[in-house]
Tab-separated table of C-alpha atoms and ligand atoms in Angstrom:
chain	number	residue	atom	x	y	z
A	1	MET	CA	0.000	0.000	0.000
A	2	ILE	CA	1.276	3.472	-0.831
A	3	VAL	CA	0.260	7.030	-0.010
A	4	MET	CA	-0.016	9.532	-2.860
A	5	LYS	CA	-0.273	13.148	-1.756
A	6	PHE	CA	-1.053	15.891	-4.253
A	7	GLY	CA	-0.295	19.515	-3.353
A	8	GLY	CA	-2.292	22.616	-4.238
A	9	THR	CA	-0.865	23.194	-7.710
A	10	SER	CA	-1.364	19.515	-8.561
A	11	VAL	CA	-5.126	19.910	-7.961
A	12	GLU	CA	-5.533	23.545	-8.978
A	13	ASP	CA	-8.064	22.994	-11.781
A	14	ALA	CA	-9.781	20.316	-13.844
A	15	LYS	CA	-6.713	19.843	-16.017
A	16	ALA	CA	-4.515	19.188	-13.004
A	17	ILE	CA	-7.082	16.808	-11.526
A	18	ASN	CA	-7.198	14.900	-14.813
A	19	ARG	CA	-3.424	14.492	-14.617
A	20	LEU	CA	-3.830	13.303	-11.034
A	21	ALA	CA	-6.387	10.710	-12.164
A	22	GLU	CA	-3.980	9.319	-14.765
A	23	ILE	CA	-1.183	9.131	-12.215
A	24	VAL	CA	-3.389	7.328	-9.677
A	25	LYS	CA	-4.606	4.929	-12.376
A	26	GLY	CA	-1.030	4.012	-13.121
A	27	ARG	CA	-0.532	3.022	-9.474
A	28	ARG	CA	-3.806	1.192	-8.918
A	29	ASP	CA	-2.194	-2.175	-8.323
A	30	ARG	CA	-0.123	-0.690	-5.512
A	31	LYS	CA	-3.201	0.007	-3.369
A	32	PRO	CA	-2.930	3.773	-3.126
A	33	VAL	CA	-4.455	6.033	-0.508
A	34	VAL	CA	-4.804	9.527	-1.984
A	35	VAL	CA	-4.303	12.641	0.148
A	36	VAL	CA	-5.032	16.035	-1.395
A	37	SER	CA	-4.435	19.675	-0.547
A	38	ALA	CA	-6.953	22.399	-1.154
A	39	MET	CA	-6.813	23.747	-4.705
A	40	ALA	CA	-3.977	26.266	-5.129
A	41	LYS	CA	-4.524	29.573	-3.288
A	42	VAL	CA	-7.789	28.427	-1.683
A	43	THR	CA	-6.417	28.331	1.856
A	44	ASP	CA	-5.028	31.853	1.422
A	45	ALA	CA	-8.445	32.987	0.200
A	46	LEU	CA	-10.089	31.429	3.261
A	47	VAL	CA	-7.623	33.222	5.534
A	48	ALA	CA	-8.404	36.519	3.784
A	49	MET	CA	-12.153	35.902	4.070
A	50	SER	CA	-12.099	35.137	7.752
A	51	ASN	CA	-9.949	38.201	8.435
A	52	ALA	CA	-12.250	40.402	6.396
A	53	ALA	CA	-15.261	39.090	8.322
A	54	ALA	CA	-13.531	39.683	11.663
A	55	ASN	CA	-12.529	43.214	10.641
A	56	GLY	CA	-16.008	44.398	9.802
A	57	ALA	CA	-15.820	43.790	6.051
A	58	LEU	CA	-18.463	41.073	5.779
A	59	PRO	CA	-19.622	42.139	2.279
A	60	GLU	CA	-16.046	41.734	1.023
A	61	ALA	CA	-15.791	38.318	2.719
A	62	LEU	CA	-19.062	37.199	1.129
A	63	LYS	CA	-17.949	38.434	-2.268
A	64	GLN	CA	-14.816	36.296	-2.000
A	65	LEU	CA	-16.951	33.387	-0.839
A	66	ARG	CA	-19.091	33.588	-3.987
A	67	GLN	CA	-15.981	33.608	-6.184
A	68	LEU	CA	-14.602	30.600	-4.385
A	69	ARG	CA	-17.884	28.737	-4.707
A	70	GLN	CA	-17.969	29.474	-8.417
A	71	ARG	CA	-14.432	28.190	-8.836
A	72	HIS	CA	-15.284	24.895	-7.143
A	73	LEU	CA	-18.526	24.473	-9.085
A	74	THR	CA	-16.727	25.125	-12.374
A	75	VAL	CA	-14.022	22.578	-11.627
A	76	LEU	CA	-16.634	20.020	-10.626
A	77	GLY	CA	-18.630	20.693	-13.797
A	78	ASP	CA	-15.506	20.255	-15.918
A	79	LEU	CA	-14.771	16.905	-14.316
A	80	VAL	CA	-18.023	15.021	-13.851
A	81	SER	CA	-21.506	14.979	-15.290
A	82	GLY	CA	-24.996	13.577	-14.709
A	83	LYS	CA	-25.924	12.287	-11.291
A	84	ARG	CA	-22.369	12.729	-9.935
A	85	GLU	CA	-22.383	16.365	-10.954
A	86	ALA	CA	-25.800	16.989	-9.415
A	87	GLU	CA	-24.744	15.375	-6.141
A	88	GLY	CA	-21.444	17.214	-6.165
A	89	ARG	CA	-23.152	20.553	-6.797
A	90	ALA	CA	-25.560	20.001	-3.933
A	91	GLU	CA	-22.674	19.110	-1.638
A	92	ILE	CA	-20.649	22.182	-2.639
A	93	GLN	CA	-23.667	24.469	-2.218
A	94	GLN	CA	-24.265	23.016	1.231
A	95	GLN	CA	-20.639	23.442	2.287
A	96	PHE	CA	-20.619	27.069	1.177
A	97	GLU	CA	-23.865	27.735	3.023
A	98	ASN	CA	-22.239	26.403	6.166
A	99	LEU	CA	-19.148	28.507	5.526
A	100	GLN	CA	-21.314	31.566	5.014
A	101	ASP	CA	-22.942	30.994	8.411
A	102	VAL	CA	-19.506	30.751	10.007
A	103	LEU	CA	-18.356	34.007	8.358
A	104	ARG	CA	-21.497	35.788	9.522
A	105	GLY	CA	-20.841	34.503	13.016
A	106	ILE	CA	-17.273	35.813	12.910
A	107	ALA	CA	-18.534	39.175	11.666
A	108	SER	CA	-21.191	39.551	14.332
A	109	LEU	CA	-18.746	38.680	17.110
A	110	GLY	CA	-15.955	40.730	15.518
A	111	GLU	CA	-13.638	38.010	16.757
A	112	LEU	CA	-11.710	35.179	15.175
A	113	SER	CA	-10.492	32.464	17.527
A	114	PRO	CA	-7.955	29.812	16.522
A	115	ARG	CA	-10.742	27.252	16.746
A	116	THR	CA	-12.899	29.194	14.302
A	117	THR	CA	-9.908	29.796	12.034
A	118	ASP	CA	-9.450	26.036	11.735
A	119	ASN	CA	-13.122	25.611	10.987
A	120	VAL	CA	-12.918	28.121	8.113
A	121	LEU	CA	-9.609	26.818	6.719
A	122	SER	CA	-10.868	23.227	6.685
A	123	TYR	CA	-13.265	23.961	3.820
A	124	GLY	CA	-10.456	23.995	1.256
A	125	GLU	CA	-9.539	20.351	1.821
A	126	VAL	CA	-13.105	19.241	2.571
A	127	LEU	CA	-14.129	20.481	-0.876
A	128	SER	CA	-11.088	19.427	-2.894
A	129	SER	CA	-11.152	15.885	-1.501
A	130	ARG	CA	-14.838	15.447	-2.359
A	131	ILE	CA	-14.431	16.798	-5.877
A	132	ILE	CA	-11.391	14.626	-6.516
A	133	ALA	CA	-13.072	11.510	-5.126
A	134	ALA	CA	-15.978	12.100	-7.520
A	135	ALA	CA	-13.622	12.733	-10.446
A	136	LEU	CA	-11.685	9.519	-9.766
A	137	ALA	CA	-14.879	7.498	-9.383
A	138	SER	CA	-16.151	8.775	-12.723
A	139	ARG	CA	-12.872	7.683	-14.335
A	140	GLY	CA	-13.255	4.060	-13.405
A	141	ILE	CA	-11.243	4.188	-10.198
A	142	ASN	CA	-12.869	2.593	-7.195
A	143	ALA	CA	-12.488	5.780	-5.145
A	144	VAL	CA	-14.210	6.476	-1.839
A	145	HIS	CA	-14.117	9.734	0.046
A	146	VAL	CA	-12.923	9.467	3.644
A	147	ASP	CA	-13.382	12.482	5.890
A	148	SER	CA	-9.945	12.962	7.468
A	149	ARG	CA	-11.631	14.436	10.519
A	150	LYS	CA	-13.064	11.001	11.275
A	151	VAL	CA	-9.658	9.324	11.307
A	152	ILE	CA	-6.893	11.776	12.172
A	153	VAL	CA	-7.312	12.558	15.848
A	154	THR	CA	-5.410	15.477	17.356
A	155	ASP	CA	-5.219	17.477	20.550
A	156	ASN	CA	-7.034	20.814	20.633
A	157	ASN	CA	-4.005	22.920	19.820
A	158	PHE	CA	-5.924	24.721	17.081
A	159	THR	CA	-4.016	25.913	13.976
A	160	ARG	CA	-1.146	23.496	14.724
A	161	ALA	CA	-2.782	20.481	16.266
A	162	VAL	CA	-0.720	17.449	17.236
A	163	PRO	CA	-1.876	13.965	16.165
A	164	GLN	CA	-2.749	11.493	18.897
A	165	GLU	CA	-2.172	7.773	19.115
A	166	GLU	CA	-5.820	6.933	18.594
A	167	THR	CA	-5.274	7.842	14.941
A	168	THR	CA	-3.634	4.480	14.247
A	169	ASP	CA	-6.647	2.536	15.597
A	170	ARG	CA	-9.047	4.586	13.522
A	171	PHE	CA	-7.035	3.934	10.393
A	172	ARG	CA	-7.050	0.252	11.165
A	173	GLU	CA	-10.832	0.312	11.602
A	174	VAL	CA	-11.867	2.699	8.840
A	175	VAL	CA	-9.237	2.946	6.117
A	176	ARG	CA	-7.490	-0.419	6.154
A	177	PRO	CA	-10.653	-2.418	5.255
A	178	LEU	CA	-11.248	-0.096	2.285
A	179	VAL	CA	-7.713	-0.645	1.030
A	180	ASN	CA	-8.043	-4.390	1.505
A	181	ALA	CA	-11.258	-4.284	-0.510
A	182	ASP	CA	-9.292	-2.651	-3.366
A	183	LYS	CA	-10.937	0.707	-2.871
A	184	VAL	CA	-8.958	3.919	-3.236
A	185	PRO	CA	-9.593	6.163	-0.214
A	186	VAL	CA	-9.381	9.887	-1.000
A	187	MET	CA	-8.734	12.160	1.969
A	188	GLY	CA	-8.166	15.859	2.521
A	189	GLY	CA	-4.759	16.721	3.919
A	190	PHE	CA	-4.202	19.359	6.607
A	191	ILE	CA	-7.498	18.738	8.437
A	192	ALA	CA	-8.212	16.591	11.467
A	193	SER	CA	-10.329	16.743	14.581
A	194	THR	CA	-10.192	16.434	18.345
A	195	PRO	CA	-11.506	13.220	19.948
A	196	GLU	CA	-14.796	15.120	20.419
A	197	GLY	CA	-14.989	15.822	16.701
A	198	ILE	CA	-14.089	19.516	16.661
A	199	THR	CA	-12.255	20.415	13.460
A	200	THR	CA	-8.519	21.151	13.772
A	201	THR	CA	-5.700	21.771	11.287
A	202	LEU	CA	-2.088	20.630	11.336
A	203	GLY	CA	-0.596	24.034	10.450
A	204	ARG	CA	-0.077	25.720	7.082
A	205	GLY	CA	1.440	23.412	4.517
A	206	GLY	CA	0.218	20.553	6.717
A	207	SER	CA	-0.865	18.202	3.932
A	208	ASP	CA	2.622	16.725	3.727
A	209	PHE	CA	2.320	16.026	7.428
A	210	SER	CA	-1.046	14.342	6.780
A	211	ALA	CA	0.570	12.136	4.155
A	212	ALA	CA	3.246	11.091	6.636
A	213	ILE	CA	0.615	10.402	9.313
A	214	VAL	CA	-1.439	8.278	6.913
A	215	GLY	CA	1.648	6.410	5.738
A	216	ALA	CA	2.809	5.726	9.282
A	217	ALA	CA	-0.654	4.670	10.483
A	218	LEU	CA	-1.068	2.184	7.638
A	219	GLY	CA	2.553	1.047	7.378
A	220	ALA	CA	2.815	2.212	3.759
A	221	LYS	CA	5.592	0.924	1.485
A	222	ARG	CA	6.252	4.438	0.272
A	223	ILE	CA	4.844	7.924	0.394
A	224	GLU	CA	4.714	10.015	-2.747
A	225	ILE	CA	4.542	13.784	-2.498
A	226	TRP	CA	3.324	15.009	-5.881
A	227	THR	CA	4.172	18.630	-6.512
A	228	ASP	CA	5.141	20.868	-9.433
A	229	VAL	CA	8.909	20.391	-9.380
A	230	SER	CA	10.952	17.280	-10.123
A	231	GLY	CA	12.295	16.723	-6.652
A	232	MET	CA	15.226	18.471	-5.032
A	233	MET	CA	18.180	19.835	-6.964
A	234	THR	CA	21.898	20.015	-6.209
A	235	THR	CA	21.494	23.786	-6.206
A	236	ASP	CA	19.144	26.498	-7.435
A	237	PRO	CA	18.807	25.883	-11.198
A	238	ARG	CA	18.162	29.583	-11.760
A	239	LEU	CA	21.712	30.221	-10.584
A	240	VAL	CA	23.289	27.151	-12.096
A	241	PRO	CA	21.646	25.722	-15.210
A	242	ASP	CA	23.750	22.568	-14.719
A	243	ALA	CA	22.099	21.809	-11.378
A	244	GLN	CA	21.260	18.113	-11.151
A	245	ARG	CA	18.305	16.341	-9.683
A	246	ILE	CA	19.124	14.636	-6.382
A	247	ASP	CA	18.188	10.961	-6.590
A	248	ALA	CA	18.251	10.236	-2.903
A	249	ILE	CA	18.874	12.295	0.181
A	250	SER	CA	18.876	11.543	3.878
A	251	PHE	CA	16.327	13.074	6.160
A	252	ASP	CA	19.078	14.984	8.019
A	253	GLU	CA	20.499	16.403	4.818
A	254	ALA	CA	17.058	17.454	3.618
A	255	SER	CA	16.410	19.138	6.960
A	256	GLU	CA	19.614	21.166	6.767
A	257	LEU	CA	18.726	22.249	3.251
A	258	ALA	CA	15.203	23.241	4.244
A	259	TYR	CA	16.642	25.371	6.999
A	260	PHE	CA	18.780	27.194	4.488
A	261	GLY	CA	16.027	27.982	2.125
A	262	ALA	CA	15.524	24.966	-0.145
A	263	LYS	CA	11.766	25.158	-0.299
A	264	VAL	CA	10.387	22.007	-1.868
A	265	LEU	CA	8.849	20.699	1.310
A	266	HIS	CA	9.541	20.880	4.990
A	267	PRO	CA	11.158	17.607	6.070
A	268	ALA	CA	10.037	18.102	9.671
A	269	THR	CA	6.549	17.206	8.488
A	270	LEU	CA	7.844	13.821	7.333
A	271	ILE	CA	8.993	12.698	10.773
A	272	PRO	CA	6.200	10.112	11.290
A	273	ALA	CA	7.253	8.441	8.038
A	274	VAL	CA	10.974	8.686	8.661
A	275	GLU	CA	10.591	7.152	12.104
A	276	LYS	CA	8.945	4.157	10.481
A	277	ASN	CA	11.598	4.013	7.812
A	278	ILE	CA	9.137	4.691	5.004
A	279	PRO	CA	10.791	6.278	1.971
A	280	VAL	CA	9.255	9.554	0.805
A	281	TYR	CA	9.414	10.469	-2.878
A	282	VAL	CA	9.052	14.023	-4.166
A	283	LEU	CA	7.569	13.753	-7.657
A	284	ASN	CA	6.337	16.099	-10.378
A	285	SER	CA	2.681	15.782	-11.372
A	286	ARG	CA	3.432	17.610	-14.636
A	287	GLU	CA	6.204	15.177	-15.480
A	288	PRO	CA	5.225	11.879	-13.849
A	289	SER	CA	7.996	9.854	-15.470
A	290	ASN	CA	10.680	11.913	-13.774
A	291	LYS	CA	12.199	9.901	-10.928
A	292	GLY	CA	12.144	12.801	-8.485
A	293	THR	CA	13.952	12.652	-5.168
A	294	CYS	CA	13.741	10.003	-2.502
A	295	ILE	CA	14.070	11.138	1.109
A	296	ARG	CA	14.759	8.380	3.590
A	297	SER	CA	16.124	8.081	7.096
A	298	GLN	CA	19.411	6.950	5.633
A	299	ALA	CA	20.216	7.814	2.067
A	300	PRO	CA	22.954	5.919	0.302
A	301	LYS	CA	26.280	7.683	-0.103
A	302	SER	CA	26.462	10.057	-3.016
A	303	ARG	CA	29.321	9.874	-5.470
A	304	ASN	CA	30.053	13.544	-4.800
A	305	MET	CA	31.429	14.945	-1.586
A	306	PHE	CA	28.289	16.999	-1.078
A	307	ARG	CA	24.638	16.353	-1.723
A	308	ALA	CA	23.650	19.951	-2.398
A	309	ILE	CA	24.518	23.607	-2.080
A	310	ALA	CA	21.978	26.089	-0.731
A	311	ALA	CA	22.235	29.859	-0.714
A	312	LYS	CA	20.113	32.013	1.533
A	313	LYS	CA	20.131	35.674	0.651
A	314	GLY	CA	18.838	38.492	2.785
A	315	ALA	CA	20.998	37.620	5.753
A	316	ARG	CA	22.016	40.080	8.429
A	317	VAL	CA	24.985	39.813	10.760
A	318	ILE	CA	24.580	41.083	14.292
A	319	ASN	CA	27.862	41.450	16.154
A	320	ILE	CA	27.701	41.890	19.896
A	321	ARG	CA	30.976	42.753	21.534
A	322	SER	CA	31.547	43.017	25.219
A	323	PRO	CA	34.736	42.970	27.253
A	324	ARG	CA	32.452	41.949	30.099
A	325	MET	CA	31.969	38.629	28.433
A	326	LEU	CA	35.431	37.654	29.593
A	327	MET	CA	34.097	36.970	33.029
A	328	ALA	CA	30.359	36.898	32.797
A	329	HIS	CA	29.047	33.392	32.331
A	330	GLY	CA	25.470	34.561	31.716
A	331	PHE	CA	26.349	36.562	28.608
A	332	LEU	CA	25.343	34.036	25.961
A	333	ARG	CA	22.192	33.191	27.797
A	334	ALA	CA	21.226	36.866	28.043
A	335	ILE	CA	21.754	37.279	24.309
A	336	PHE	CA	19.713	34.286	23.289
A	337	GLU	CA	16.955	35.069	25.726
A	338	ALA	CA	16.657	38.443	24.028
A	339	PHE	CA	16.445	36.745	20.622
A	340	ASP	CA	13.826	34.415	21.984
A	341	ARG	CA	11.727	37.177	23.513
A	342	HIS	CA	11.624	38.994	20.202
A	343	GLY	CA	10.947	35.852	18.226
A	344	VAL	CA	14.069	36.276	16.104
A	345	THR	CA	15.718	33.064	14.921
A	346	ALA	CA	19.460	32.647	14.705
A	347	ASP	CA	20.589	30.913	11.501
A	348	LEU	CA	24.272	30.769	12.353
A	349	VAL	CA	26.213	31.662	15.443
A	350	SER	CA	29.884	32.085	16.135
A	351	THR	CA	31.510	33.187	19.326
A	352	SER	CA	34.895	34.339	20.471
A	353	GLU	CA	36.127	35.282	23.888
A	354	VAL	CA	34.702	38.787	23.685
A	355	SER	CA	32.177	38.769	20.897
A	356	VAL	CA	29.233	36.915	19.465
A	357	SER	CA	28.076	37.058	15.850
A	358	VAL	CA	24.593	35.956	14.996
A	359	ILE	CA	23.123	35.683	11.514
A	360	THR	CA	19.402	36.262	11.095
A	361	ASP	CA	17.328	36.973	8.064
A	362	SER	CA	16.763	40.629	7.390
A	363	SER	CA	13.112	40.593	6.438
A	364	ARG	CA	11.844	41.902	9.745
A	365	ASP	CA	12.238	44.900	11.974
A	366	ILE	CA	14.515	44.049	14.874
A	367	SER	CA	14.979	47.493	16.409
A	368	ALA	CA	13.479	46.398	19.728
A	369	LEU	CA	15.847	43.437	19.892
A	370	LEU	CA	18.846	45.644	19.078
A	371	GLU	CA	17.893	48.032	21.829
A	372	GLU	CA	18.005	45.203	24.322
A	373	LEU	CA	21.259	43.838	22.961
A	374	ARG	CA	22.878	47.264	23.336
A	375	LYS	CA	22.480	46.876	27.077
A	376	LEU	CA	24.721	43.825	26.831
A	377	GLY	CA	27.494	45.215	24.685
A	378	LYS	CA	28.495	47.136	21.609
A	379	VAL	CA	26.243	46.133	18.743
A	380	GLU	CA	27.016	46.321	15.039
A	381	VAL	CA	24.672	45.271	12.270
A	382	GLU	CA	25.636	44.454	8.708
A	383	THR	CA	23.076	43.659	6.040
A	384	GLY	CA	23.252	42.518	2.428
A	385	LYS	CA	24.820	39.180	3.324
A	386	ALA	CA	24.105	35.642	2.211
A	387	ILE	CA	24.662	32.244	3.786
A	388	ILE	CA	26.120	29.546	1.596
A	389	CYS	CA	25.564	26.072	2.956
A	390	LEU	CA	27.033	22.848	1.607
A	391	VAL	CA	25.368	19.677	2.859
A	392	GLY	CA	26.333	16.037	2.668
A	393	GLU	CA	26.631	12.979	4.899
A	394	ASN	CA	29.948	12.277	3.207
A	395	VAL	CA	31.394	15.314	4.914
A	396	ARG	CA	31.417	13.656	8.327
A	397	GLY	CA	34.974	13.458	9.532
A	398	ARG	CA	36.360	14.162	6.071
A	399	VAL	CA	39.851	15.607	6.153
A	400	GLY	CA	40.617	18.552	3.887
A	401	MET	CA	36.987	19.228	3.062
A	402	ALA	CA	36.948	22.738	4.512
A	403	ALA	CA	40.183	23.612	2.759
A	404	SER	CA	38.810	22.626	-0.613
A	405	VAL	CA	35.620	24.640	-0.055
A	406	PHE	CA	37.519	27.731	0.974
A	407	SER	CA	39.999	27.498	-1.823
A	408	VAL	CA	37.093	27.714	-4.263
A	409	ALA	CA	35.817	30.801	-2.451
A	410	ALA	CA	39.319	32.275	-2.456
A	411	GLY	CA	39.507	31.672	-6.196
A	412	CYS	CA	36.483	33.944	-6.549
A	413	GLN	CA	38.345	36.640	-4.609
A	414	VAL	CA	35.590	37.001	-2.056
A	415	SER	CA	36.065	37.308	1.647
A	416	LEU	CA	34.218	35.073	4.078
A	417	HIS	CA	32.509	36.718	7.009
A	418	MET	CA	31.721	33.803	9.162
A	419	ILE	CA	32.360	30.116	8.950
A	420	SER	CA	30.512	27.385	10.716
A	421	GLN	CA	30.476	23.650	10.598
A	422	GLY	CA	27.152	22.442	11.948
A	423	ALA	CA	27.093	20.228	15.008
A	424	SER	CA	25.508	17.527	12.874
A	425	GLU	CA	28.786	17.492	10.949
A	426	ILE	CA	26.946	17.189	7.689
A	427	ASN	CA	27.165	20.785	6.630
A	428	ILE	CA	29.577	23.596	6.281
A	429	SER	CA	28.306	27.152	6.004
A	430	PHE	CA	29.828	30.535	5.472
A	431	VAL	CA	28.666	34.076	4.949
A	432	ILE	CA	29.510	36.246	1.952
A	433	GLU	CA	28.254	39.445	0.378
A	434	GLU	CA	24.925	38.921	-1.336
A	435	ARG	CA	26.250	40.174	-4.661
A	436	ASP	CA	28.891	37.416	-4.702
A	437	VAL	CA	26.331	34.595	-4.486
A	438	PRO	CA	26.021	33.723	-8.197
A	439	GLU	CA	29.749	33.554	-8.765
A	440	VAL	CA	30.519	31.569	-5.624
A	441	VAL	CA	27.673	29.096	-6.049
A	442	ARG	CA	28.616	28.487	-9.676
A	443	ALA	CA	32.246	27.930	-8.761
A	444	LEU	CA	31.370	25.579	-5.897
A	445	HIS	CA	28.927	23.645	-8.039
A	446	ALA	CA	31.448	23.270	-10.853
A	447	ARG	CA	34.033	22.019	-8.378
A	448	PHE	CA	31.890	19.630	-6.351
A	449	PHE	CA	29.278	18.514	-8.883
A	450	PRO	CA	31.132	17.717	-12.052
A	451	ALA	CA	28.742	17.090	-14.943
A	452	LYS	CA	27.633	13.478	-14.991
A	453	PRO	CA	28.597	11.385	-17.963
A	454	GLU	CA	25.818	11.094	-20.547
A	455	SER	CA	24.608	7.549	-20.944
A	456	LYS	CA	23.990	6.004	-24.336
A	457	SER	CA	20.295	6.813	-24.224
A	458	GLY	CA	21.190	10.451	-23.796
A	459	VAL	CA	19.773	10.309	-20.318
A	460	ARG	CA	22.080	11.293	-17.524
A	461	GLU	CA	23.401	8.470	-15.470
A	462	THR	CA	22.002	8.573	-12.014
A	463	ASP	CA	23.927	8.229	-8.820
A	464	VAL	CA	25.492	4.927	-7.961
A	465	VAL	CA	22.385	3.862	-6.115
A	466	ALA	CA	19.322	2.428	-7.684
A	467	ILE	CA	16.077	3.741	-6.306
A	468	PRO	CA	13.041	1.512	-6.439
A	469	GLN	CA	10.665	3.032	-8.924
A	470	PRO	CA	6.894	2.934	-8.933
A	471	THR	CA	6.858	0.263	-11.597
A	472	ASP	CA	8.782	-2.141	-9.385
A	473	VAL	CA	6.933	-5.173	-8.192
A	474	GLU	CA	6.015	-4.705	-4.604
A	475	ALA	CA	6.736	-7.134	-1.819
A	476	VAL	CA	3.912	-9.118	-0.265
A	477	GLU	CA	1.285	-6.978	1.352
A	478	VAL	CA	1.001	-6.982	5.113
A	479	ALA	CA	-2.607	-6.590	6.076
B	1	LIG	N1	-3.998	23.887	2.132
B	1	LIG	C1	-3.129	24.011	3.272
B	1	LIG	C2	-2.223	25.210	3.101
B	1	LIG	O1	-2.239	25.850	2.063
B	1	LIG	C3	-2.337	22.776	3.517
B	1	LIG	C4	-1.458	22.321	2.391
B	1	LIG	O2	-1.694	22.632	1.244
B	1	LIG	O3	-0.484	21.615	2.685
B	1	LIG	O4	-1.517	25.548	4.008
B	2	MG	MG1	1.473	22.612	-0.059
């Protein structure tokens, strides 16, 4: 059994949903469970609507609601006909009537609680999953809609609810028999409910998390995250046209990359799957034959020293210098407590006997934080910096690795502001001027990711490791 999760752009309209249907058809013999996001931009629209209602702009909220209803009705009409369409229309109308009542309630109270926010946001996935279940059923797939709120049980930490153990039992009772009966369950991602049945959500972007929860609860052979890019790349292809697709990457490597701005998906959401050793594939719904990237708890060694290079622009260096630090043991704590109080995250840190340098991103106003830091020492801020981060399990304990990285940087005649080798020992990061990013990344990529030899078919040879592909015959099913 496998989990196939489709993100917002992979279900954005009838065309995308038709592609999805073909992809699911091709996997029918693998007993798929389908998890879907809301159609692209729908969750944002729901956020905007609920805010408008809370801020006294109910007419605006209701106008947006009508547009959203129309969009869903159009997609349904493009996908199914006859009795299925009539039933689907009635269902959509009903859902939007309920949503309208909720928005009116928000408007009359002038208040939007986290619990109500989750109620409003849930409509995106409630609707998309029903439409997609109907579309699959009308295309000869034995699809059944399963309301995720009946099976994914969470605490009542609204807007970022945490799944509870009971979830596994419910999957065993509700979803497993459907799979065994060769049905294809279709579920909305992101949404869940408390044991009492109050709607919750798993946090924005939470459909990947749902996929991991479903996969873990059912002991899936693999989880497929279908999106609009062909997996993860060795670096940003806009900077380096030669960037290569990463065949396989470890969970730790993927996490480091996510932290430094590689935005395909957030690996933290895959933890339930990784803990159960279930491989997660990132695949492209617009190019289904592309092998994508496999994320697993332990990825095989790559033939290159590094797995990928990430660059995060918009970095800011905060230097805090204090002779007092020589004696005061509470200095670091005081600094990081200040960061914490102001909700500012440190991307990189380096310390010396009398100074601390912290890198943060420069998108937000930190004047209040700086004021506090000035009480601790002399503060200097530099902006216009970028963090370059090279990641790879191969780096662990490798002699001469840092020297070869820095010699490439030296060859570009750029100076390095801060150097850090992560405690995980699978990355090395340094800070440069933003304007030097393209040159440095290109030079590093050329040095550490030599072009792969072309195979006879004209297709690039993949890494030394073979990754089981969807067409592989699956091992015996465990019920
Ligand atoms: N629709 C939700 C969001 O946009 C969840 C998801 O797509 O993963 O945040
Ligand atoms: Mg998403």
